[in-house]
N, CA and C atoms as an extended XYZ file, in Angstrom:
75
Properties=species:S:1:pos:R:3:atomname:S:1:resname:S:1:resid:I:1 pbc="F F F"
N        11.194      -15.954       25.761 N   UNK     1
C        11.991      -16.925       24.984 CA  UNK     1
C        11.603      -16.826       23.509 C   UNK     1
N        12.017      -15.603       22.918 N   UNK     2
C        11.575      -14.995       21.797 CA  UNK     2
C        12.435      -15.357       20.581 C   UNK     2
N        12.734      -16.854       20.358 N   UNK     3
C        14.034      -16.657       19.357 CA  UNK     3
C        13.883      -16.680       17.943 C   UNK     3
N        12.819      -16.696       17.624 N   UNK     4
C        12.129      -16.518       16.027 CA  UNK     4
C        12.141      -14.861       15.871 C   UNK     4
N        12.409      -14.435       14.676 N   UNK     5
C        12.566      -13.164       14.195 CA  UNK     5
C        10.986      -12.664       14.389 C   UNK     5
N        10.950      -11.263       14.238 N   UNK     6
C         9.673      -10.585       14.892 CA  UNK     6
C         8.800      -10.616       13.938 C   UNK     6
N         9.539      -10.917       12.777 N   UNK     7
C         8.140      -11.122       11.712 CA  UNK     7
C         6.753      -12.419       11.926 C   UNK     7
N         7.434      -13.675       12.559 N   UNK     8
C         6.955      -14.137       12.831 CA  UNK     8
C         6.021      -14.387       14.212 C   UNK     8
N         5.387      -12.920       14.662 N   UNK     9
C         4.688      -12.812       15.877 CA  UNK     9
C         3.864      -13.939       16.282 C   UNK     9
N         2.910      -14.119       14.977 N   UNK    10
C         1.771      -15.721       15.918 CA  UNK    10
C         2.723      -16.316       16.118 C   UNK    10
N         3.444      -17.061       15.296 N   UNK    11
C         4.587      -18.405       15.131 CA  UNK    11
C         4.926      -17.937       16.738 C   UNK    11
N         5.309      -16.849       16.919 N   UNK    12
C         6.213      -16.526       18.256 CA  UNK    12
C         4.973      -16.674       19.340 C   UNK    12
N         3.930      -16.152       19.264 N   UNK    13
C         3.301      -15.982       20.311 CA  UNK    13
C         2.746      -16.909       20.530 C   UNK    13
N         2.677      -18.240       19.812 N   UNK    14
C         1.883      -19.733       19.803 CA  UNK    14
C         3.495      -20.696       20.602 C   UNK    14
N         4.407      -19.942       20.195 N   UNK    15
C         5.785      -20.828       20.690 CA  UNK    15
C         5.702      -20.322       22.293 C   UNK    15
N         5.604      -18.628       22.713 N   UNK    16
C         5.758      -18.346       23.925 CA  UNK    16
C         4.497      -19.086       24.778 C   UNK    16
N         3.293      -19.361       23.947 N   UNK    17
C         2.478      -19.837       24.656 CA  UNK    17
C         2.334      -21.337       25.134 C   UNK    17
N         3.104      -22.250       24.455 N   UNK    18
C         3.709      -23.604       24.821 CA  UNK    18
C         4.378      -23.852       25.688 C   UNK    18
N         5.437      -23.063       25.496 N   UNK    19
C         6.617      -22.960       26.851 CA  UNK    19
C         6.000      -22.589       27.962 C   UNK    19
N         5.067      -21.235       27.984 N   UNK    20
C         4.865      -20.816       29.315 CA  UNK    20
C         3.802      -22.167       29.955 C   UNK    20
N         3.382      -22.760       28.836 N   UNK    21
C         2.651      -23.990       29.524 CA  UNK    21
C         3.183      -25.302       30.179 C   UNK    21
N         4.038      -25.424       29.299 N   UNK    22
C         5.178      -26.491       29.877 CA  UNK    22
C         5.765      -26.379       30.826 C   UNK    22
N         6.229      -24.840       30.895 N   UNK    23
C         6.944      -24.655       31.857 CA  UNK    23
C         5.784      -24.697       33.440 C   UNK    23
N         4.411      -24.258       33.536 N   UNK    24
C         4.502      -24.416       34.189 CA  UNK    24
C         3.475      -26.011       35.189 C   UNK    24
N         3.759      -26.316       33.358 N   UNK    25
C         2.850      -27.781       33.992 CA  UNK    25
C         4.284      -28.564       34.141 C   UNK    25
């Protein structure tokens, strides 16, 4: 669920890492 442009990798990889938490709490 990558919808930030790739420049922003942490931004992205701190966002994928929320979701995958949410999602599976």
């Amino acid at each position: 669920m990558a919808f930030l442009p790739s420049n922003n990798s942490k931004l992205t990889k701190f966002t994928d890492y929320i979701l995958e938490m949410y999602m599976h709490f």
